[in-house]
Amino acid sequence: MIRSASPKYEFNLKNSTKFSGILPFLQFLERMKIQQTFRGFDCLKKDNAKFPLSKIFVYLIAGWMADCSRMFHFQSLQNDPLIRAFLGGKCPHYTLLSKDLLRLEKIEDAAIEFKERVMDIIEPWLDSDLILDFDSSVETVYGNQEGAKIGVNPHKPGRKSYHPLLVFEGKSHLCLNGVLRPGNVHSADNGIEFAEETYRLLSTQYLIRYARFDKGFGGEKFYSYWEQQKINYAGKLKWTSRLKKYVENDNSPWIRYVDDELIVIEGKTVYYQATSFKSYTIRRFRREFIYSAGVLTSHSRRVSLNICKTYAHKWAFRKMIQSVRMID
């Protein structure tokens, strides 16, 4: 308890960080050799560049986890001792990040090349049989970011947003592909082209058992694509009054799939044709897990991170560190 009405203060706390909770993630990036994966892009800068593109990519990934959603937010990481130690002693100035991203924009097929490198990291963790889960999300922006448009936004109606299209592997939950789109597009827009790109990114050794998607992707063209590829699919349908009446009047039996004390799930198979076929959040994770005070200390050749004693996620933190160390 501070009894003095005017406590003394000094700005002399050295080697302190507010991102102690990001340590397991940084160790994960290091263990997965993320920087080595993107070495091929280093040729786009001079050989003696202090910050090659591979290091810039790693810095951008770490910054995103630390809630740096815009380039000038990276100023908060500039002198952070934990981030600097991870990058080898110094962080690039935030203005350099924009310059390097613009450098990539001029390279033809840079996005596909980047996705192929990411797939090289993911594939060793996949089973031979895959389930593709298609999804889309609305990401609200609070400015005039490039490509953001006003569209359907259930959380912030009337505000600009992005509408990214994503595909995950159903068993491992790893993200296989993604594309950033303006907020005024429909969930299914360019869905077939996106599925074909994902199919090309995967090695031929993988067999796609089936695809899953929600009602936003419904449509005759999207269904026909999977049928032509001879890939099974499961998709949600909008529960319209017409579909409800059709199911109620159908005489086929209901099948009980789950029956226990808490949950009962029943279903039935019907043939139905619509009248027409037309075309833990990351924010909470950062707030509760990433943001935590800590101090880097050095003794002989050993560096330690002393985390705030009141940190609420000690068990999960240690568990993540142990899991990272098990990665080959």
Short mmCIF file of C-alpha atoms in Angstrom, two decimals, residues 124-242:
data_model
loop_
_atom_site.label_atom_id
_atom_site.label_comp_id
_atom_site.label_asym_id
_atom_site.label_seq_id
_atom_site.Cartn_x
_atom_site.Cartn_y
_atom_site.Cartn_z
CA PRO A 124 4.55 -32.33 -42.42
CA TRP A 125 1.81 -31.91 -39.81
CA LEU A 126 -1.04 -33.09 -42.06
CA ASP A 127 -2.57 -36.54 -42.38
CA SER A 128 -2.71 -38.17 -45.79
CA ASP A 129 -6.53 -37.80 -45.80
CA LEU A 130 -7.74 -34.20 -45.56
CA ILE A 131 -10.96 -32.40 -44.68
CA LEU A 132 -11.28 -28.88 -46.09
CA ASP A 133 -13.28 -26.44 -43.94
CA PHE A 134 -14.18 -23.24 -45.80
CA ASP A 135 -15.00 -20.14 -43.79
CA SER A 136 -15.16 -16.37 -44.06
CA SER A 137 -14.91 -13.64 -41.47
CA VAL A 138 -15.64 -9.93 -41.11
CA GLU A 139 -12.68 -7.87 -39.87
CA THR A 140 -13.67 -4.32 -38.94
CA VAL A 141 -11.18 -1.50 -39.52
CA TYR A 142 -11.09 1.89 -37.84
CA GLY A 143 -9.55 4.03 -40.54
CA ASN A 144 -9.12 4.19 -44.31
CA GLN A 145 -7.03 1.08 -44.86
CA GLU A 146 -6.41 0.11 -48.46
CA GLY A 147 -9.05 -2.27 -49.85
CA ALA A 148 -11.50 -1.89 -46.96
CA LYS A 149 -15.12 -1.36 -48.01
CA ILE A 150 -18.50 -0.90 -46.36
CA GLY A 151 -20.48 -4.13 -46.49
CA VAL A 152 -22.46 -6.48 -44.27
CA ASN A 153 -20.97 -6.02 -40.80
CA PRO A 154 -23.04 -7.54 -37.98
CA HIS A 155 -20.76 -6.15 -35.27
CA LYS A 156 -20.25 -2.59 -36.57
CA PRO A 157 -22.95 -1.79 -39.17
CA GLY A 158 -21.90 0.92 -41.61
CA ARG A 159 -18.19 0.68 -40.84
CA LYS A 160 -15.53 -0.36 -43.34
CA SER A 161 -14.22 -3.89 -43.11
CA TYR A 162 -12.41 -6.72 -44.81
CA HIS A 163 -14.06 -10.05 -45.65
CA PRO A 164 -11.23 -12.64 -45.75
CA LEU A 165 -11.81 -16.09 -47.21
CA LEU A 166 -10.11 -18.96 -45.37
CA VAL A 167 -9.77 -22.72 -45.57
CA PHE A 168 -8.68 -24.92 -42.65
CA GLU A 169 -7.81 -28.58 -42.42
CA GLY A 170 -10.60 -30.18 -40.39
CA LYS A 171 -8.56 -32.54 -38.19
CA SER A 172 -5.43 -30.48 -37.46
CA HIS A 173 -7.28 -27.10 -37.68
CA LEU A 174 -4.30 -25.63 -39.55
CA CYS A 175 -5.00 -22.80 -41.98
CA LEU A 176 -4.11 -23.99 -45.49
CA ASN A 177 -4.93 -20.89 -47.49
CA GLY A 178 -6.42 -17.44 -47.19
CA VAL A 179 -7.17 -14.34 -49.23
CA LEU A 180 -7.99 -10.82 -48.07
CA ARG A 181 -11.07 -9.34 -49.74
CA PRO A 182 -12.96 -6.04 -49.38
CA GLY A 183 -15.91 -6.01 -46.99
CA ASN A 184 -18.56 -5.58 -49.68
CA VAL A 185 -18.19 -9.04 -51.26
CA HIS A 186 -20.33 -12.11 -50.61
CA SER A 187 -18.94 -15.12 -48.74
CA ALA A 188 -19.03 -17.29 -51.88
CA ASP A 189 -17.45 -14.75 -54.27
CA ASN A 190 -14.47 -16.37 -56.04
CA GLY A 191 -14.98 -19.45 -53.86
CA ILE A 192 -14.32 -21.90 -56.70
CA GLU A 193 -11.12 -20.12 -57.77
CA PHE A 194 -10.00 -20.12 -54.13
CA ALA A 195 -10.71 -23.87 -53.83
CA GLU A 196 -8.72 -24.56 -57.02
CA GLU A 197 -5.77 -22.54 -55.73
CA THR A 198 -5.81 -24.50 -52.47
CA TYR A 199 -5.94 -27.75 -54.43
CA ARG A 200 -2.84 -26.70 -56.43
CA LEU A 201 -0.93 -25.70 -53.29
CA LEU A 202 -1.32 -29.19 -51.80
CA SER A 203 1.01 -31.97 -52.85
CA THR A 204 -0.47 -34.80 -54.91
CA GLN A 205 0.17 -37.24 -52.04
CA TYR A 206 -2.80 -35.83 -50.12
CA LEU A 207 -6.33 -37.09 -50.66
CA ILE A 208 -9.22 -34.72 -49.99
CA ARG A 209 -11.95 -36.82 -48.40
CA TYR A 210 -14.57 -34.10 -48.32
CA ALA A 211 -15.19 -30.37 -48.01
CA ARG A 212 -17.32 -28.59 -45.41
CA PHE A 213 -18.80 -25.10 -45.57
CA ASP A 214 -21.61 -23.03 -44.12
CA LYS A 215 -24.71 -21.63 -45.80
CA GLY A 216 -22.82 -18.59 -47.13
CA PHE A 217 -21.14 -20.83 -49.71
CA GLY A 218 -24.34 -22.49 -50.92
CA GLY A 219 -25.01 -22.47 -54.64
CA GLU A 220 -25.36 -24.79 -57.60
CA LYS A 221 -21.97 -23.81 -59.06
CA PHE A 222 -20.12 -24.46 -55.80
CA TYR A 223 -21.86 -27.82 -55.30
CA SER A 224 -21.20 -28.82 -58.90
CA TYR A 225 -17.50 -28.07 -58.55
CA TRP A 226 -17.05 -30.68 -55.81
CA GLU A 227 -19.19 -33.19 -57.69
CA GLN A 228 -17.02 -32.75 -60.80
CA GLN A 229 -13.90 -33.29 -58.68
CA LYS A 230 -15.57 -36.39 -57.18
CA ILE A 231 -15.06 -35.01 -53.69
CA ASN A 232 -17.78 -35.45 -51.07
CA TYR A 233 -19.06 -32.30 -49.39
CA ALA A 234 -21.25 -31.23 -46.48
CA GLY A 235 -22.77 -27.76 -46.36
CA LYS A 236 -25.36 -25.96 -44.30
CA LEU A 237 -28.59 -24.73 -45.84
CA LYS A 238 -30.53 -21.68 -44.80
CA TRP A 239 -33.50 -22.84 -42.67
CA THR A 240 -36.24 -21.28 -44.76
CA SER A 241 -39.96 -21.76 -44.17
CA ARG A 242 -40.15 -23.77 -47.41
#
